[in-house]
Amino acid sequence: AQKVTQAQTEISVVEKEDVTLDCVYETRDTTYYLFWYKQPPSGELVFLIRRNSFDEQNEISGRYSWNFQKSTSSFNFTITASQVVDSAVYFCAQTQGGSEKLVFGKGTKLTVNP
Amino acid sequence: EPEVTQTPSHQVTQMGQEVILRCVPISNHLYFYWYRQILGQKVEFLVSFYNNEISEKSEIFDDQFSVERPDGSNFTLKIRSTKLEDSAMYFCATRGLYNEQFFGPGTRLTVL
């Protein structure tokens, strides 16, 4: 079965706090890709990162960092020194095997208060 | 910047009517996808399209849905007889160099 779980429905933080968004995935395939997308209040879906199943290196991009751990089937996303503009719904997603179907989690709504 | 644009941005229709949603790639793309997002819910895959053929579809993509690329440029999603539950945001996406999918701005479909 292919499933993505984002257990945190909503998170609220104060500006400059660090925040981690959790993502747990399920798959029977050894080959898969994991993604994070941001959906700001304007509604578009913005691609943030893609990671393949053979690359467990963590990644940092500015204030964003991602922690991929196959042992716990997790692909968590941390925003350091959060800003009001980070307020959005964040979706974790997965493709597996030869399929290009993105399976999304239910999303985590992040609110960053000034 | 999105690699596709979508028209219209908002479509209101009566139940039972046909609607066509359009996706226009900004540059040459071979892979296209449609997803939908019912208000407040997660994004759901509908169909993938490669080389003018459907390559994969979900159980949501039943006989009332169809896709085509009639002029080699626009990629369309047709819903033949809309139902109230078809009300959603519909996103078109294209594939990037590394299997990532870039989404268009979406079309909000409201069925009355």
mmCIF file of C-alpha atoms in Angstrom:
data_model
loop_
_atom_site.group_PDB
_atom_site.id
_atom_site.type_symbol
_atom_site.label_atom_id
_atom_site.label_comp_id
_atom_site.label_asym_id
_atom_site.label_seq_id
_atom_site.Cartn_x
_atom_site.Cartn_y
_atom_site.Cartn_z
ATOM 1 C CA ALA A 1 0.000 0.000 0.000
ATOM 2 C CA GLN A 2 1.104 3.543 -0.626
ATOM 3 C CA LYS A 3 0.258 6.078 2.016
ATOM 4 C CA VAL A 4 1.551 9.378 3.337
ATOM 5 C CA THR A 5 0.696 10.474 6.848
ATOM 6 C CA GLN A 6 1.025 13.986 8.174
ATOM 7 C CA ALA A 7 -0.144 13.641 11.737
ATOM 8 C CA GLN A 8 0.000 17.361 12.524
ATOM 9 C CA THR A 9 -3.130 19.001 11.200
ATOM 10 C CA GLU A 10 -2.286 22.516 12.340
ATOM 11 C CA ILE A 11 0.736 24.146 13.923
ATOM 12 C CA SER A 12 0.971 27.669 15.212
ATOM 13 C CA VAL A 13 4.278 29.324 16.092
ATOM 14 C CA VAL A 14 5.616 32.771 16.751
ATOM 15 C CA GLU A 15 7.949 34.358 14.268
ATOM 16 C CA LYS A 16 11.612 33.307 14.578
ATOM 17 C CA GLU A 17 10.740 29.988 16.166
ATOM 18 C CA ASP A 18 11.935 26.799 14.512
ATOM 19 C CA VAL A 19 9.238 24.374 13.442
ATOM 20 C CA THR A 20 9.326 20.779 12.193
ATOM 21 C CA LEU A 21 6.621 19.279 10.034
ATOM 22 C CA ASP A 22 6.391 15.512 10.206
ATOM 23 C CA CYS A 23 5.830 13.116 7.323
ATOM 24 C CA VAL A 24 5.655 9.331 7.509
ATOM 25 C CA TYR A 25 5.288 7.277 4.365
ATOM 26 C CA GLU A 26 4.405 3.684 3.542
ATOM 27 C CA THR A 27 5.501 1.801 0.474
ATOM 28 C CA ARG A 28 6.341 -1.709 -0.634
ATOM 29 C CA ASP A 29 8.679 -0.490 -3.344
ATOM 30 C CA THR A 30 12.398 -0.048 -2.905
ATOM 31 C CA THR A 31 12.361 2.727 -5.479
ATOM 32 C CA TYR A 32 10.332 5.775 -4.604
ATOM 33 C CA TYR A 33 10.458 9.553 -4.479
ATOM 34 C CA LEU A 34 9.396 11.879 -1.707
ATOM 35 C CA PHE A 35 8.344 15.483 -2.111
ATOM 36 C CA TRP A 36 7.267 18.529 -0.187
ATOM 37 C CA TYR A 37 4.931 21.169 -1.576
ATOM 38 C CA LYS A 38 3.808 24.478 -0.136
ATOM 39 C CA GLN A 39 0.299 25.824 -0.651
ATOM 40 C CA PRO A 40 0.078 29.457 0.440
ATOM 41 C CA PRO A 41 -3.298 31.147 1.026
ATOM 42 C CA SER A 42 -3.382 32.123 -2.659
ATOM 43 C CA GLY A 43 -3.889 28.433 -3.445
ATOM 44 C CA GLU A 44 -1.111 27.446 -5.810
ATOM 45 C CA LEU A 45 1.075 24.404 -5.157
ATOM 46 C CA VAL A 46 4.750 25.263 -4.969
ATOM 47 C CA PHE A 47 7.368 22.537 -5.322
ATOM 48 C CA LEU A 48 9.982 22.618 -2.548
ATOM 49 C CA ILE A 49 12.032 19.443 -2.731
ATOM 50 C CA ARG A 50 12.311 15.961 -4.212
ATOM 51 C CA ARG A 51 14.292 13.136 -2.682
ATOM 52 C CA ASN A 52 14.780 9.634 -4.092
ATOM 53 C CA SER A 53 14.824 6.505 -1.958
ATOM 54 C CA PHE A 54 18.514 5.849 -2.554
ATOM 55 C CA ASP A 55 19.676 9.196 -1.289
ATOM 56 C CA GLU A 56 19.370 9.581 2.463
ATOM 57 C CA GLN A 57 21.500 12.664 2.645
ATOM 58 C CA ASN A 58 19.805 15.463 4.446
ATOM 59 C CA GLU A 59 19.372 18.689 2.575
ATOM 60 C CA ILE A 60 19.459 22.316 3.547
ATOM 61 C CA SER A 61 18.215 25.205 1.473
ATOM 62 C CA GLY A 62 18.401 28.496 3.268
ATOM 63 C CA ARG A 63 16.060 28.295 6.259
ATOM 64 C CA TYR A 64 14.593 25.011 5.049
ATOM 65 C CA SER A 65 16.031 21.594 5.845
ATOM 66 C CA TRP A 66 14.827 18.063 5.297
ATOM 67 C CA ASN A 67 15.599 14.936 7.266
ATOM 68 C CA PHE A 68 15.061 11.656 5.409
ATOM 69 C CA GLN A 69 15.269 8.518 7.533
ATOM 70 C CA LYS A 70 14.442 5.206 5.882
ATOM 71 C CA SER A 71 14.675 3.375 9.198
ATOM 72 C CA THR A 72 11.591 5.225 10.428
ATOM 73 C CA SER A 73 10.032 5.881 6.985
ATOM 74 C CA SER A 74 10.060 9.578 7.693
ATOM 75 C CA PHE A 75 10.814 12.664 5.658
ATOM 76 C CA ASN A 76 10.524 15.604 8.019
ATOM 77 C CA PHE A 77 10.757 19.251 7.099
ATOM 78 C CA THR A 78 12.194 21.927 9.372
ATOM 79 C CA ILE A 79 11.871 25.657 8.954
ATOM 80 C CA THR A 80 14.437 27.584 10.936
ATOM 81 C CA ALA A 81 13.659 31.085 12.195
ATOM 82 C CA SER A 82 10.139 31.012 10.790
ATOM 83 C CA GLN A 83 8.642 34.077 9.153
ATOM 84 C CA VAL A 84 5.061 35.193 8.619
ATOM 85 C CA VAL A 85 5.448 34.450 4.899
ATOM 86 C CA ASP A 86 5.983 30.800 5.775
ATOM 87 C CA SER A 87 2.312 30.567 6.739
ATOM 88 C CA ALA A 88 0.809 28.000 4.392
ATOM 89 C CA VAL A 89 -0.373 24.435 4.133
ATOM 90 C CA TYR A 90 2.533 22.072 3.566
ATOM 91 C CA PHE A 91 2.013 18.771 1.807
ATOM 92 C CA CYS A 92 4.278 15.765 1.812
ATOM 93 C CA ALA A 93 3.879 13.471 -1.193
ATOM 94 C CA GLN A 94 5.270 10.294 -2.687
ATOM 95 C CA THR A 95 5.575 8.399 -5.940
ATOM 96 C CA GLN A 96 6.654 4.782 -6.060
ATOM 97 C CA GLY A 97 7.990 2.270 -8.548
ATOM 98 C CA GLY A 98 7.339 3.227 -12.138
ATOM 99 C CA SER A 99 4.233 5.222 -11.296
ATOM 100 C CA GLU A 100 4.190 8.999 -11.605
ATOM 101 C CA LYS A 101 1.085 9.322 -9.489
ATOM 102 C CA LEU A 102 1.783 11.677 -6.619
ATOM 103 C CA VAL A 103 0.114 10.482 -3.428
ATOM 104 C CA PHE A 104 -0.301 13.365 -1.015
ATOM 105 C CA GLY A 105 -0.670 13.523 2.720
ATOM 106 C CA LYS A 106 -3.509 15.545 4.181
ATOM 107 C CA GLY A 107 -1.263 18.515 4.776
ATOM 108 C CA THR A 108 -0.166 20.526 7.788
ATOM 109 C CA LYS A 109 -1.401 24.064 8.138
ATOM 110 C CA LEU A 110 1.363 26.250 9.515
ATOM 111 C CA THR A 111 0.536 29.643 10.941
ATOM 112 C CA VAL A 112 3.414 31.917 11.843
ATOM 113 C CA ASN A 113 2.312 34.800 14.027
ATOM 114 C CA PRO A 114 4.230 38.068 14.243
ATOM 115 C CA GLU B 1 7.373 30.323 -11.720
ATOM 116 C CA PRO B 2 4.814 27.733 -12.824
ATOM 117 C CA GLU B 3 5.565 26.018 -16.082
ATOM 118 C CA VAL B 4 1.920 25.893 -17.037
ATOM 119 C CA THR B 5 -0.968 28.297 -17.028
ATOM 120 C CA GLN B 6 -4.566 27.255 -16.602
ATOM 121 C CA THR B 7 -7.799 28.708 -17.895
ATOM 122 C CA PRO B 8 -10.255 29.688 -16.674
ATOM 123 C CA SER B 9 -9.201 30.546 -13.149
ATOM 124 C CA HIS B 10 -12.780 30.055 -11.984
ATOM 125 C CA GLN B 11 -15.631 28.207 -13.681
ATOM 126 C CA VAL B 12 -19.196 28.126 -12.450
ATOM 127 C CA THR B 13 -21.538 25.626 -14.062
ATOM 128 C CA GLN B 14 -24.884 23.973 -13.569
ATOM 129 C CA MET B 15 -25.121 20.344 -12.577
ATOM 130 C CA GLY B 16 -25.264 18.125 -15.646
ATOM 131 C CA GLN B 17 -23.375 20.554 -17.875
ATOM 132 C CA GLU B 18 -20.100 19.788 -19.599
ATOM 133 C CA VAL B 19 -16.976 21.723 -18.698
ATOM 134 C CA ILE B 20 -13.549 21.879 -20.281
ATOM 135 C CA LEU B 21 -10.564 22.953 -18.243
ATOM 136 C CA ARG B 22 -7.439 24.009 -20.086
ATOM 137 C CA CYS B 23 -3.760 23.741 -19.307
ATOM 138 C CA VAL B 24 -1.223 25.593 -21.444
ATOM 139 C CA PRO B 25 2.442 24.674 -21.066
ATOM 140 C CA ILE B 26 4.906 27.537 -21.148
ATOM 141 C CA SER B 27 7.548 25.428 -22.851
ATOM 142 C CA ASN B 28 7.612 22.024 -24.535
ATOM 143 C CA HIS B 29 6.393 19.298 -22.239
ATOM 144 C CA LEU B 30 5.553 15.694 -22.872
ATOM 145 C CA TYR B 31 4.216 14.677 -19.480
ATOM 146 C CA PHE B 32 0.991 16.125 -18.084
ATOM 147 C CA TYR B 33 -1.053 15.411 -15.024
ATOM 148 C CA TRP B 34 -4.402 16.432 -13.573
ATOM 149 C CA TYR B 35 -5.112 16.530 -9.875
ATOM 150 C CA ARG B 36 -8.032 17.853 -7.906
ATOM 151 C CA GLN B 37 -8.394 19.255 -4.430
ATOM 152 C CA ILE B 38 -11.807 19.413 -2.817
ATOM 153 C CA LEU B 39 -11.948 22.437 -0.544
ATOM 154 C CA GLY B 40 -9.940 21.896 2.606
ATOM 155 C CA GLN B 41 -8.883 18.407 1.647
ATOM 156 C CA LYS B 42 -5.805 16.742 0.257
ATOM 157 C CA VAL B 43 -4.698 16.781 -3.352
ATOM 158 C CA GLU B 44 -5.832 13.733 -5.340
ATOM 159 C CA PHE B 45 -4.373 12.324 -8.539
ATOM 160 C CA LEU B 46 -6.712 11.980 -11.508
ATOM 161 C CA VAL B 47 -4.670 11.084 -14.574
ATOM 162 C CA SER B 48 -1.250 11.166 -16.203
ATOM 163 C CA PHE B 49 -0.767 11.714 -19.926
ATOM 164 C CA TYR B 50 2.311 11.057 -22.009
ATOM 165 C CA ASN B 51 2.838 11.125 -25.745
ATOM 166 C CA ASN B 52 -0.850 11.758 -26.378
ATOM 167 C CA GLU B 53 -1.998 8.791 -24.354
ATOM 168 C CA ILE B 54 -3.238 8.198 -20.837
ATOM 169 C CA SER B 55 -0.460 6.437 -18.959
ATOM 170 C CA GLU B 56 -2.186 6.084 -15.622
ATOM 171 C CA LYS B 57 -5.524 7.021 -14.077
ATOM 172 C CA SER B 58 -7.129 6.813 -10.676
ATOM 173 C CA GLU B 59 -10.471 5.341 -9.695
ATOM 174 C CA ILE B 60 -11.821 8.889 -9.562
ATOM 175 C CA PHE B 61 -11.181 9.265 -13.296
ATOM 176 C CA ASP B 62 -14.307 7.479 -14.476
ATOM 177 C CA ASP B 63 -16.173 7.625 -17.778
ATOM 178 C CA GLN B 64 -17.346 11.170 -17.237
ATOM 179 C CA PHE B 65 -13.764 12.411 -17.444
ATOM 180 C CA SER B 66 -11.587 12.619 -20.517
ATOM 181 C CA VAL B 67 -8.300 14.269 -21.444
ATOM 182 C CA GLU B 68 -6.760 15.254 -24.718
ATOM 183 C CA ARG B 69 -4.199 17.495 -26.320
ATOM 184 C CA PRO B 70 -6.117 18.561 -29.399
ATOM 185 C CA ASP B 71 -3.701 21.040 -30.935
ATOM 186 C CA GLY B 72 -0.377 19.793 -29.603
ATOM 187 C CA SER B 73 -0.258 22.648 -27.160
ATOM 188 C CA ASN B 74 -3.256 22.923 -24.830
ATOM 189 C CA PHE B 75 -3.965 19.977 -22.580
ATOM 190 C CA THR B 76 -7.616 19.704 -21.619
ATOM 191 C CA LEU B 77 -9.687 17.951 -18.993
ATOM 192 C CA LYS B 78 -13.343 17.461 -19.894
ATOM 193 C CA ILE B 79 -16.055 16.579 -17.436
ATOM 194 C CA ARG B 80 -19.085 15.473 -19.425
ATOM 195 C CA SER B 81 -21.924 15.780 -16.954
ATOM 196 C CA THR B 82 -20.876 17.627 -13.862
ATOM 197 C CA LYS B 83 -22.079 16.661 -10.424
ATOM 198 C CA LEU B 84 -22.140 18.686 -7.239
ATOM 199 C CA GLU B 85 -19.258 16.623 -5.880
ATOM 200 C CA ASP B 86 -17.058 17.653 -8.808
ATOM 201 C CA SER B 87 -16.727 21.074 -7.209
ATOM 202 C CA ALA B 88 -13.026 21.396 -6.458
ATOM 203 C CA MET B 89 -9.797 23.056 -7.469
ATOM 204 C CA TYR B 90 -8.326 21.304 -10.495
ATOM 205 C CA PHE B 91 -4.578 21.476 -10.980
ATOM 206 C CA CYS B 92 -2.624 20.675 -14.082
ATOM 207 C CA ALA B 93 1.037 19.719 -13.676
ATOM 208 C CA THR B 94 4.026 18.983 -15.856
ATOM 209 C CA ARG B 95 7.140 17.010 -15.161
ATOM 210 C CA GLY B 96 10.543 18.527 -14.599
ATOM 211 C CA LEU B 97 13.971 17.086 -15.354
ATOM 212 C CA TYR B 98 14.191 15.161 -12.084
ATOM 213 C CA ASN B 99 10.683 13.705 -11.889
ATOM 214 C CA GLU B 100 9.362 16.603 -9.873
ATOM 215 C CA GLN B 101 5.934 17.897 -10.861
ATOM 216 C CA PHE B 102 5.273 21.585 -11.298
ATOM 217 C CA PHE B 103 1.712 22.682 -10.811
ATOM 218 C CA GLY B 104 -0.276 25.358 -12.546
ATOM 219 C CA PRO B 105 -2.268 27.925 -10.604
ATOM 220 C CA GLY B 106 -5.430 25.829 -10.737
ATOM 221 C CA THR B 107 -9.024 26.224 -11.904
ATOM 222 C CA ARG B 108 -11.689 26.493 -9.272
ATOM 223 C CA LEU B 109 -14.774 24.618 -10.482
ATOM 224 C CA THR B 110 -18.078 25.336 -8.796
ATOM 225 C CA VAL B 111 -21.032 23.132 -9.707
ATOM 226 C CA LEU B 112 -24.437 24.507 -8.708
#
